[in-house]
Amino acid sequence: DAGVTQSPTHLIKTRGQQVTLRCSPKSGHDTVSWYQQALGQGPQFIFQYYEEEERQRGNFPDRFSGHQFPNYSSELNVNALLLGDSALYLCASSSSRVNEQFFGPGTRLTVL
Amino acid sequence: GNSVTQMEGPVTLSEEAFLTINCTYTATGYPSLFWYVQYPGEGLQLLLKATKADDKGSNKGFEATYRKETTSFHLEKGSVQVSDSAVYFCALRGMDTGRRALTFGSGTRLQVQP
Protein backbone atom coordinates (compact mmCIF):
# COMPACT_ATOMS: atom_id res chain seq x y z
CA ASP A 1 0.00 0.00 0.00
CA ALA A 2 1.67 3.24 -1.19
CA GLY A 3 -0.20 5.47 1.22
CA VAL A 4 -0.96 9.08 0.30
CA THR A 5 1.45 10.47 -2.29
CA GLN A 6 2.00 14.08 -3.29
CA SER A 7 3.92 15.78 -6.08
CA PRO A 8 6.10 17.64 -6.46
CA THR A 9 8.10 17.51 -3.24
CA HIS A 10 9.38 21.07 -3.55
CA LEU A 11 8.40 23.97 -5.75
CA ILE A 12 9.69 27.52 -6.16
CA LYS A 13 7.51 30.17 -7.82
CA THR A 14 7.46 33.95 -8.08
CA ARG A 15 4.72 36.33 -7.02
CA GLY A 16 1.78 36.44 -9.40
CA GLN A 17 2.39 33.00 -10.87
CA GLN A 18 0.03 30.06 -10.68
CA VAL A 19 0.78 26.63 -9.21
CA THR A 20 -0.79 23.16 -9.30
CA LEU A 21 -0.12 20.55 -6.63
CA ARG A 22 -1.16 16.91 -6.95
CA CYS A 23 -2.30 14.22 -4.55
CA SER A 24 -3.06 10.52 -4.88
CA PRO A 25 -5.10 9.10 -2.01
CA LYS A 26 -4.48 5.91 -0.12
CA SER A 27 -5.96 2.83 -1.76
CA GLY A 28 -9.66 2.47 -0.88
CA HIS A 29 -10.11 6.14 0.05
CA ASP A 30 -12.59 8.38 -1.78
CA THR A 31 -12.23 11.70 0.05
CA VAL A 32 -9.36 14.19 -0.19
CA SER A 33 -8.70 17.17 2.08
CA TRP A 34 -6.07 19.88 1.63
CA TYR A 35 -4.30 21.79 4.40
CA GLN A 36 -1.80 24.66 4.45
CA GLN A 37 0.92 24.56 7.11
CA ALA A 38 2.91 27.76 7.50
CA LEU A 39 6.33 27.52 9.13
CA GLY A 40 6.02 26.92 12.85
CA GLN A 41 2.23 26.65 12.74
CA GLY A 42 -0.37 23.93 12.72
CA PRO A 43 -2.11 22.94 9.48
CA GLN A 44 -5.09 25.05 8.36
CA PHE A 45 -7.97 23.40 6.49
CA ILE A 46 -8.38 24.63 2.89
CA PHE A 47 -11.11 22.38 1.46
CA GLN A 48 -12.34 18.82 1.06
CA TYR A 49 -13.40 16.95 -2.09
CA TYR A 50 -15.76 14.01 -2.34
CA GLU A 51 -17.44 12.59 -5.45
CA GLU A 52 -15.55 15.15 -7.54
CA GLU A 53 -17.16 18.09 -5.74
CA GLU A 54 -15.96 20.52 -3.08
CA ARG A 55 -18.12 19.81 -0.05
CA GLN A 56 -16.44 21.84 2.68
CA ARG A 57 -14.22 24.91 2.55
CA GLY A 58 -12.09 26.69 5.13
CA ASN A 59 -11.32 30.39 5.34
CA PHE A 60 -9.25 30.70 2.16
CA PRO A 61 -9.77 33.10 -0.79
CA ASP A 62 -11.03 32.06 -4.20
CA ARG A 63 -7.45 32.07 -5.48
CA PHE A 64 -7.34 28.59 -3.97
CA SER A 65 -9.27 26.07 -6.04
CA GLY A 66 -9.25 22.35 -6.48
CA HIS A 67 -10.40 19.41 -8.45
CA GLN A 68 -11.01 15.73 -7.84
CA PHE A 69 -10.80 13.18 -10.64
CA PRO A 70 -12.84 9.98 -11.12
CA ASN A 71 -9.93 7.93 -9.73
CA TYR A 72 -10.20 10.05 -6.52
CA SER A 73 -6.87 11.83 -7.05
CA SER A 74 -6.92 15.57 -6.54
CA GLU A 75 -5.25 18.82 -7.52
CA LEU A 76 -4.86 22.06 -5.60
CA ASN A 77 -4.48 25.20 -7.70
CA VAL A 78 -3.35 28.56 -6.38
CA ASN A 79 -3.55 31.63 -8.63
CA ALA A 80 -1.85 35.01 -8.30
CA LEU A 81 0.66 33.73 -5.77
CA LEU A 82 1.58 35.92 -2.81
CA LEU A 83 4.65 35.72 -0.60
CA GLY A 84 2.35 34.61 2.21
CA ASP A 85 1.36 31.50 0.26
CA SER A 86 4.79 30.01 1.05
CA ALA A 87 4.03 26.94 3.14
CA LEU A 88 3.89 23.16 3.31
CA TYR A 89 0.73 21.95 1.57
CA LEU A 90 -0.59 18.70 2.99
CA CYS A 91 -3.06 16.35 1.40
CA ALA A 92 -5.06 13.95 3.54
CA SER A 93 -7.25 11.13 2.32
CA SER A 94 -10.03 9.28 4.08
CA SER A 95 -12.87 6.90 3.48
CA SER A 96 -16.40 8.30 3.59
CA ARG A 97 -17.25 5.30 5.79
CA VAL A 98 -14.47 5.60 8.37
CA ASN A 99 -13.45 9.30 8.16
CA GLU A 100 -9.96 8.93 9.65
CA GLN A 101 -7.57 11.15 7.73
CA PHE A 102 -4.17 9.89 6.53
CA PHE A 103 -1.65 12.53 5.53
CA GLY A 104 0.86 12.64 2.71
CA PRO A 105 4.41 14.01 3.10
CA GLY A 106 3.44 17.40 1.69
CA THR A 107 4.64 19.78 -1.01
CA ARG A 108 6.90 22.62 0.13
CA LEU A 109 5.98 25.77 -1.87
CA THR A 110 8.27 28.77 -1.77
CA VAL A 111 7.08 32.03 -3.33
CA LEU A 112 9.81 34.58 -4.08
CA GLY B 1 -15.73 28.48 15.99
CA ASN B 2 -13.45 25.64 17.00
CA SER B 3 -9.99 26.23 18.42
CA VAL B 4 -7.15 24.25 20.00
CA THR B 5 -4.54 25.65 22.36
CA GLN B 6 -1.28 23.82 23.08
CA MET B 7 1.57 24.58 25.40
CA GLU B 8 4.41 26.34 23.66
CA GLY B 9 7.65 24.54 23.04
CA PRO B 10 10.24 23.49 22.70
CA VAL B 11 10.01 20.95 25.48
CA THR B 12 13.44 19.54 26.25
CA LEU B 13 13.69 16.34 28.29
CA SER B 14 16.29 13.75 29.11
CA GLU B 15 15.75 10.17 27.98
CA GLU B 16 13.39 8.20 30.27
CA ALA B 17 11.81 11.39 31.68
CA PHE B 18 8.02 11.78 32.03
CA LEU B 19 6.28 13.80 29.33
CA THR B 20 3.17 15.96 29.50
CA ILE B 21 2.03 18.21 26.67
CA ASN B 22 -1.05 20.24 27.55
CA CYS B 23 -3.93 20.71 25.13
CA THR B 24 -7.24 22.47 25.67
CA TYR B 25 -9.99 23.06 23.17
CA THR B 26 -13.07 25.14 22.40
CA ALA B 27 -15.86 23.54 20.40
CA THR B 28 -19.61 23.16 20.33
CA GLY B 29 -21.10 19.76 20.98
CA TYR B 30 -18.91 16.71 21.28
CA PRO B 31 -15.85 16.84 19.03
CA SER B 32 -13.48 13.98 18.36
CA LEU B 33 -9.95 14.64 19.63
CA PHE B 34 -6.61 13.62 18.15
CA TRP B 35 -2.87 13.79 18.64
CA TYR B 36 -0.71 13.80 15.51
CA VAL B 37 3.09 13.60 15.34
CA GLN B 38 5.31 15.13 12.66
CA TYR B 39 8.89 13.93 12.28
CA PRO B 40 11.38 16.18 10.45
CA GLY B 41 10.68 16.37 6.74
CA GLU B 42 7.57 14.22 6.94
CA GLY B 43 3.81 14.62 6.96
CA LEU B 44 1.54 14.05 9.94
CA GLN B 45 0.96 10.65 11.49
CA LEU B 46 -2.00 9.90 13.71
CA LEU B 47 -0.70 9.01 17.17
CA LEU B 48 -3.95 8.45 19.07
CA LYS B 49 -7.56 9.54 19.24
CA ALA B 50 -10.65 9.67 21.46
CA THR B 51 -14.20 10.16 20.26
CA LYS B 52 -16.21 10.69 23.45
CA ALA B 53 -15.86 12.00 26.98
CA ASP B 54 -13.68 9.91 29.35
CA ASP B 55 -12.27 7.86 26.46
CA LYS B 56 -8.53 7.20 26.73
CA GLY B 57 -6.52 6.98 23.52
CA SER B 58 -3.20 5.16 23.65
CA ASN B 59 -0.44 4.13 21.26
CA LYS B 60 3.33 3.46 21.49
CA GLY B 61 3.34 4.28 25.21
CA PHE B 62 1.56 7.63 24.72
CA GLU B 63 -1.82 8.26 26.36
CA ALA B 64 -4.42 11.03 26.43
CA THR B 65 -7.82 11.18 28.15
CA TYR B 66 -10.80 13.15 26.77
CA ARG B 67 -11.86 15.41 29.68
CA LYS B 68 -15.04 17.28 28.78
CA GLU B 69 -15.34 19.02 32.16
CA THR B 70 -11.96 20.72 31.65
CA THR B 71 -12.08 20.67 27.81
CA SER B 72 -8.64 19.08 27.78
CA PHE B 73 -6.79 16.26 26.05
CA HIS B 74 -3.28 16.27 27.54
CA LEU B 75 -0.66 13.96 26.03
CA GLU B 76 1.47 11.87 28.42
CA LYS B 77 4.24 9.30 28.21
CA GLY B 78 5.93 7.66 31.16
CA SER B 79 9.44 7.34 29.68
CA VAL B 80 10.47 9.22 26.55
CA GLN B 81 13.13 8.07 24.09
CA VAL B 82 15.38 10.04 21.74
CA SER B 83 13.29 8.67 18.86
CA ASP B 84 10.23 10.52 20.26
CA SER B 85 11.80 13.84 19.25
CA ALA B 86 9.26 15.44 16.90
CA VAL B 87 6.51 18.05 16.74
CA TYR B 88 3.21 17.04 18.33
CA PHE B 89 -0.13 18.51 17.25
CA CYS B 90 -3.39 18.35 19.13
CA ALA B 91 -6.46 18.49 16.87
CA LEU B 92 -10.22 18.22 16.94
CA ARG B 93 -12.93 17.39 14.45
CA GLY B 94 -16.12 19.16 15.34
CA MET B 95 -19.80 19.05 14.53
CA ASP B 96 -19.83 22.49 12.89
CA THR B 97 -17.97 21.22 9.83
CA GLY B 98 -19.96 18.03 9.58
CA ARG B 99 -16.99 16.28 11.16
CA ARG B 100 -15.03 16.81 7.96
CA ALA B 101 -12.27 19.31 8.78
CA LEU B 102 -9.57 18.97 11.41
CA THR B 103 -8.71 22.02 13.52
CA PHE B 104 -5.10 21.93 14.77
CA GLY B 105 -3.17 23.57 17.54
CA SER B 106 0.11 25.31 16.72
CA GLY B 107 2.23 22.31 17.68
CA THR B 108 4.73 21.55 20.45
CA ARG B 109 8.29 20.58 19.59
CA LEU B 110 9.74 17.84 21.81
CA GLN B 111 13.50 17.39 22.03
CA VAL B 112 14.76 14.34 23.93
CA GLN B 113 18.42 14.29 24.86
CA PRO B 114 20.36 11.05 25.50
Short mmCIF file of N, CA and C in Angstrom, two decimals, chain B:
data_model
loop_
_atom_site.label_atom_id
_atom_site.label_comp_id
_atom_site.label_asym_id
_atom_site.label_seq_id
_atom_site.Cartn_x
_atom_site.Cartn_y
_atom_site.Cartn_z
N GLY B 1 -16.20 29.65 16.70
CA GLY B 1 -15.73 28.48 15.99
C GLY B 1 -14.84 27.62 16.87
N ASN B 2 -14.33 26.55 16.27
CA ASN B 2 -13.45 25.64 17.00
C ASN B 2 -12.05 26.20 17.15
N SER B 3 -11.40 25.85 18.24
CA SER B 3 -9.99 26.23 18.42
C SER B 3 -9.31 25.24 19.35
N VAL B 4 -7.98 25.14 19.18
CA VAL B 4 -7.15 24.25 20.00
C VAL B 4 -5.96 25.05 20.49
N THR B 5 -5.67 24.95 21.77
CA THR B 5 -4.54 25.65 22.36
C THR B 5 -3.57 24.64 22.95
N GLN B 6 -2.32 24.72 22.56
CA GLN B 6 -1.28 23.82 23.08
C GLN B 6 -0.23 24.62 23.81
N MET B 7 0.45 23.94 24.73
CA MET B 7 1.57 24.58 25.40
C MET B 7 2.68 24.85 24.39
N GLU B 8 3.35 25.98 24.58
CA GLU B 8 4.41 26.34 23.66
C GLU B 8 5.66 25.51 23.92
N GLY B 9 6.40 25.27 22.87
CA GLY B 9 7.65 24.54 23.04
C GLY B 9 8.83 25.47 22.83
N PRO B 10 10.01 24.93 22.66
CA PRO B 10 10.24 23.49 22.70
C PRO B 10 10.25 22.94 24.12
N VAL B 11 9.89 21.68 24.23
CA VAL B 11 10.01 20.95 25.48
C VAL B 11 11.25 20.09 25.36
N THR B 12 12.18 20.28 26.28
CA THR B 12 13.44 19.54 26.25
C THR B 12 13.50 18.63 27.46
N LEU B 13 13.65 17.34 27.22
CA LEU B 13 13.69 16.34 28.29
C LEU B 13 14.88 15.41 28.11
N SER B 14 15.29 14.81 29.19
CA SER B 14 16.29 13.75 29.11
C SER B 14 15.59 12.42 28.86
N GLU B 15 16.31 11.50 28.24
CA GLU B 15 15.75 10.17 27.98
C GLU B 15 15.24 9.55 29.28
N GLU B 16 14.09 8.88 29.17
CA GLU B 16 13.39 8.20 30.27
C GLU B 16 12.62 9.15 31.19
N ALA B 17 12.60 10.44 30.88
CA ALA B 17 11.81 11.39 31.68
C ALA B 17 10.33 11.24 31.34
N PHE B 18 9.48 11.79 32.24
CA PHE B 18 8.02 11.78 32.03
C PHE B 18 7.62 12.99 31.18
N LEU B 19 6.71 12.74 30.24
CA LEU B 19 6.28 13.80 29.33
C LEU B 19 4.82 14.15 29.55
N THR B 20 4.54 15.45 29.60
CA THR B 20 3.17 15.96 29.50
C THR B 20 3.16 17.12 28.53
N ILE B 21 2.27 17.08 27.56
CA ILE B 21 2.03 18.21 26.67
C ILE B 21 0.56 18.58 26.82
N ASN B 22 0.32 19.81 27.28
CA ASN B 22 -1.05 20.24 27.55
C ASN B 22 -1.78 20.66 26.28
N CYS B 23 -3.06 20.33 26.24
CA CYS B 23 -3.93 20.71 25.13
C CYS B 23 -5.32 21.00 25.67
N THR B 24 -5.85 22.16 25.36
CA THR B 24 -7.24 22.47 25.67
C THR B 24 -7.94 22.89 24.40
N TYR B 25 -9.26 22.78 24.39
CA TYR B 25 -9.99 23.06 23.17
C TYR B 25 -11.27 23.85 23.45
N THR B 26 -11.77 24.48 22.39
CA THR B 26 -13.07 25.14 22.40
C THR B 26 -13.86 24.60 21.21
N ALA B 27 -15.03 24.08 21.48
CA ALA B 27 -15.86 23.54 20.40
C ALA B 27 -17.29 23.40 20.90
N THR B 28 -18.22 23.44 19.97
CA THR B 28 -19.61 23.16 20.33
C THR B 28 -19.85 21.66 20.23
N GLY B 29 -20.75 21.18 21.05
CA GLY B 29 -21.10 19.76 20.98
C GLY B 29 -20.00 18.87 21.49
N TYR B 30 -19.85 17.73 20.83
CA TYR B 30 -18.91 16.71 21.28
C TYR B 30 -17.93 16.38 20.17
N PRO B 31 -16.82 17.11 20.10
CA PRO B 31 -15.85 16.84 19.03
C PRO B 31 -15.09 15.55 19.28
N SER B 32 -14.48 15.04 18.24
CA SER B 32 -13.48 13.98 18.36
C SER B 32 -12.12 14.65 18.52
N LEU B 33 -11.25 14.04 19.31
CA LEU B 33 -9.95 14.64 19.63
C LEU B 33 -8.82 13.73 19.18
N PHE B 34 -7.72 14.35 18.75
CA PHE B 34 -6.61 13.62 18.15
C PHE B 34 -5.27 14.20 18.60
N TRP B 35 -4.26 13.36 18.61
CA TRP B 35 -2.87 13.79 18.64
C TRP B 35 -2.18 13.23 17.40
N TYR B 36 -1.52 14.17 16.66
CA TYR B 36 -0.71 13.80 15.51
C TYR B 36 0.75 14.10 15.82
N VAL B 37 1.66 13.37 15.18
CA VAL B 37 3.09 13.60 15.34
C VAL B 37 3.70 13.85 13.97
N GLN B 38 4.64 14.80 13.92
CA GLN B 38 5.31 15.13 12.66
C GLN B 38 6.81 15.05 12.87
N TYR B 39 7.44 14.06 12.23
CA TYR B 39 8.89 13.93 12.28
C TYR B 39 9.51 14.84 11.22
N PRO B 40 10.75 15.24 11.39
CA PRO B 40 11.38 16.18 10.45
C PRO B 40 11.26 15.73 9.01
N GLY B 41 10.77 16.65 8.16
CA GLY B 41 10.68 16.37 6.74
C GLY B 41 9.56 15.45 6.33
N GLU B 42 8.66 15.15 7.25
CA GLU B 42 7.57 14.22 6.94
C GLU B 42 6.20 14.86 7.17
N GLY B 43 5.17 14.18 6.70
CA GLY B 43 3.81 14.62 6.96
C GLY B 43 3.36 14.21 8.35
N LEU B 44 2.09 14.36 8.62
CA LEU B 44 1.54 14.05 9.94
C LEU B 44 1.15 12.58 10.04
N GLN B 45 1.40 12.02 11.20
CA GLN B 45 0.96 10.65 11.49
C GLN B 45 0.03 10.69 12.69
N LEU B 46 -1.09 9.99 12.59
CA LEU B 46 -2.00 9.90 13.71
C LEU B 46 -1.35 9.10 14.84
N LEU B 47 -1.30 9.68 16.02
CA LEU B 47 -0.70 9.01 17.17
C LEU B 47 -1.77 8.31 17.99
N LEU B 48 -2.85 9.04 18.33
CA LEU B 48 -3.95 8.45 19.07
C LEU B 48 -5.18 9.33 18.95
N LYS B 49 -6.32 8.78 19.34
CA LYS B 49 -7.56 9.54 19.24
C LYS B 49 -8.55 9.11 20.31
N ALA B 50 -9.55 9.98 20.55
CA ALA B 50 -10.65 9.67 21.46
C ALA B 50 -11.90 10.34 20.92
N THR B 51 -13.00 9.64 20.92
CA THR B 51 -14.20 10.16 20.26
C THR B 51 -15.31 10.56 21.22
N LYS B 52 -15.19 10.23 22.52
CA LYS B 52 -16.21 10.69 23.45
C LYS B 52 -15.59 10.90 24.83
N ALA B 53 -16.33 11.62 25.65
CA ALA B 53 -15.86 12.00 26.98
C ALA B 53 -15.43 10.77 27.78
N ASP B 54 -14.29 10.93 28.48
CA ASP B 54 -13.68 9.91 29.35
C ASP B 54 -12.98 8.79 28.58
N ASP B 55 -13.03 8.83 27.25
CA ASP B 55 -12.27 7.86 26.46
C ASP B 55 -10.78 8.12 26.66
N LYS B 56 -9.98 7.06 26.69
CA LYS B 56 -8.53 7.20 26.73
C LYS B 56 -7.97 6.63 25.44
N GLY B 57 -7.24 7.46 24.69
CA GLY B 57 -6.52 6.98 23.52
C GLY B 57 -5.11 6.61 23.93
N SER B 58 -4.56 5.56 23.31
CA SER B 58 -3.20 5.16 23.65
C SER B 58 -2.53 4.52 22.44
N ASN B 59 -1.21 4.70 22.36
CA ASN B 59 -0.44 4.13 21.26
C ASN B 59 1.04 4.35 21.55
N LYS B 60 1.87 3.35 21.36
CA LYS B 60 3.33 3.46 21.49
C LYS B 60 3.75 4.03 22.83
N GLY B 61 3.00 3.78 23.89
CA GLY B 61 3.34 4.28 25.21
C GLY B 61 2.78 5.66 25.51
N PHE B 62 2.20 6.33 24.52
CA PHE B 62 1.56 7.63 24.72
C PHE B 62 0.09 7.41 25.10
N GLU B 63 -0.42 8.32 25.96
CA GLU B 63 -1.82 8.26 26.36
C GLU B 63 -2.39 9.67 26.43
N ALA B 64 -3.71 9.76 26.23
CA ALA B 64 -4.42 11.03 26.43
C ALA B 64 -5.87 10.70 26.75
N THR B 65 -6.44 11.42 27.72
CA THR B 65 -7.82 11.18 28.15
C THR B 65 -8.69 12.38 27.81
N TYR B 66 -9.81 12.13 27.20
CA TYR B 66 -10.80 13.15 26.77
C TYR B 66 -11.53 13.63 28.02
N ARG B 67 -11.25 14.85 28.47
CA ARG B 67 -11.86 15.41 29.68
C ARG B 67 -12.80 16.54 29.27
N LYS B 68 -14.09 16.25 29.22
CA LYS B 68 -15.04 17.28 28.78
C LYS B 68 -15.21 18.37 29.82
N GLU B 69 -15.11 18.02 31.11
CA GLU B 69 -15.34 19.02 32.16
C GLU B 69 -14.26 20.10 32.17
N THR B 70 -13.05 19.74 31.72
CA THR B 70 -11.96 20.72 31.65
C THR B 70 -11.59 21.04 30.20
N THR B 71 -12.34 20.52 29.26
CA THR B 71 -12.08 20.67 27.81
C THR B 71 -10.60 20.48 27.51
N SER B 72 -10.07 19.34 27.94
CA SER B 72 -8.64 19.08 27.78
C SER B 72 -8.39 17.70 27.20
N PHE B 73 -7.19 17.54 26.64
CA PHE B 73 -6.79 16.26 26.05
C PHE B 73 -5.26 16.22 26.11
N HIS B 74 -4.72 16.19 27.33
CA HIS B 74 -3.28 16.27 27.54
C HIS B 74 -2.58 14.98 27.14
N LEU B 75 -1.44 15.12 26.48
CA LEU B 75 -0.66 13.96 26.03
C LEU B 75 0.39 13.60 27.09
N GLU B 76 0.51 12.32 27.41
CA GLU B 76 1.47 11.87 28.42
C GLU B 76 2.22 10.64 27.93
N LYS B 77 3.47 10.52 28.42
CA LYS B 77 4.24 9.30 28.21
C LYS B 77 5.15 9.12 29.40
N GLY B 78 5.21 7.91 29.92
CA GLY B 78 5.93 7.66 31.16
C GLY B 78 7.44 7.74 31.02
N SER B 79 7.99 7.40 29.84
CA SER B 79 9.44 7.34 29.68
C SER B 79 9.76 7.62 28.21
N VAL B 80 10.23 8.84 27.94
CA VAL B 80 10.47 9.22 26.55
C VAL B 80 11.81 8.69 26.06
N GLN B 81 11.91 8.52 24.74
CA GLN B 81 13.13 8.07 24.09
C GLN B 81 13.58 9.14 23.10
N VAL B 82 14.85 9.07 22.72
CA VAL B 82 15.38 10.04 21.74
C VAL B 82 14.55 10.01 20.46
N SER B 83 14.07 8.83 20.09
CA SER B 83 13.29 8.67 18.86
C SER B 83 11.91 9.34 18.93
N ASP B 84 11.51 9.79 20.11
CA ASP B 84 10.23 10.52 20.26
C ASP B 84 10.37 12.00 19.89
N SER B 85 11.57 12.44 19.62
CA SER B 85 11.80 13.84 19.25
C SER B 85 11.05 14.16 17.96
N ALA B 86 10.15 15.12 18.01
CA ALA B 86 9.26 15.44 16.90
C ALA B 86 8.41 16.63 17.30
N VAL B 87 7.51 17.03 16.40
CA VAL B 87 6.51 18.05 16.74
C VAL B 87 5.17 17.35 16.92
N TYR B 88 4.48 17.67 18.00
CA TYR B 88 3.21 17.04 18.33
C TYR B 88 2.08 18.05 18.20
N PHE B 89 1.03 17.64 17.50
CA PHE B 89 -0.13 18.51 17.25
C PHE B 89 -1.37 17.90 17.87
N CYS B 90 -2.07 18.71 18.64
CA CYS B 90 -3.39 18.35 19.13
C CYS B 90 -4.41 18.85 18.12
N ALA B 91 -5.47 18.10 17.88
CA ALA B 91 -6.46 18.49 16.87
C ALA B 91 -7.85 18.02 17.27
N LEU B 92 -8.86 18.66 16.72
CA LEU B 92 -10.22 18.22 16.94
C LEU B 92 -10.98 18.21 15.61
N ARG B 93 -12.02 17.41 15.59
CA ARG B 93 -12.93 17.39 14.45
C ARG B 93 -14.32 17.60 15.01
N GLY B 94 -14.90 18.75 14.67
CA GLY B 94 -16.12 19.16 15.34
C GLY B 94 -17.38 19.00 14.51
N MET B 95 -18.49 19.20 15.17
CA MET B 95 -19.80 19.05 14.53
C MET B 95 -20.07 20.16 13.53
N ASP B 96 -19.46 21.35 13.73
CA ASP B 96 -19.83 22.49 12.89
C ASP B 96 -19.34 22.36 11.46
N THR B 97 -18.41 21.45 11.20
CA THR B 97 -17.97 21.22 9.83
C THR B 97 -18.41 19.84 9.36
N GLY B 98 -19.49 19.36 9.97
CA GLY B 98 -19.96 18.03 9.58
C GLY B 98 -18.93 16.95 9.85
N ARG B 99 -18.05 17.24 10.81
CA ARG B 99 -16.99 16.28 11.16
C ARG B 99 -16.10 15.99 9.96
N ARG B 100 -15.85 17.02 9.14
CA ARG B 100 -15.03 16.81 7.96
C ARG B 100 -13.64 17.41 8.12
N ALA B 101 -13.55 18.61 8.70
CA ALA B 101 -12.27 19.31 8.78
C ALA B 101 -11.64 19.12 10.15
N LEU B 102 -10.33 18.99 10.17
CA LEU B 102 -9.57 18.97 11.41
C LEU B 102 -9.12 20.39 11.74
N THR B 103 -9.24 20.75 13.02
CA THR B 103 -8.71 22.02 13.52
C THR B 103 -7.51 21.68 14.40
N PHE B 104 -6.34 22.26 14.09
CA PHE B 104 -5.10 21.93 14.77
C PHE B 104 -4.65 23.04 15.71
N GLY B 105 -3.93 22.63 16.75
CA GLY B 105 -3.17 23.57 17.54
C GLY B 105 -1.89 23.94 16.79
N SER B 106 -1.08 24.80 17.40
CA SER B 106 0.11 25.31 16.72
C SER B 106 1.31 24.37 16.84
N GLY B 107 1.16 23.30 17.60
CA GLY B 107 2.23 22.31 17.68
C GLY B 107 3.18 22.57 18.84
N THR B 108 3.73 21.48 19.38
CA THR B 108 4.73 21.55 20.45
C THR B 108 5.91 20.69 20.05
N ARG B 109 7.08 21.34 19.97
CA ARG B 109 8.29 20.58 19.59
C ARG B 109 8.87 19.91 20.83
N LEU B 110 9.12 18.62 20.73
CA LEU B 110 9.74 17.84 21.81
C LEU B 110 11.15 17.47 21.39
N GLN B 111 12.11 17.78 22.26
CA GLN B 111 13.50 17.39 22.03
C GLN B 111 13.92 16.50 23.20
N VAL B 112 14.32 15.28 22.90
CA VAL B 112 14.76 14.34 23.93
C VAL B 112 16.26 14.13 23.78
N GLN B 113 16.96 14.41 24.87
CA GLN B 113 18.42 14.29 24.86
C GLN B 113 18.86 12.97 25.50
N PRO B 114 19.89 12.35 24.94
CA PRO B 114 20.36 11.05 25.50
C PRO B 114 21.07 11.25 26.84
#
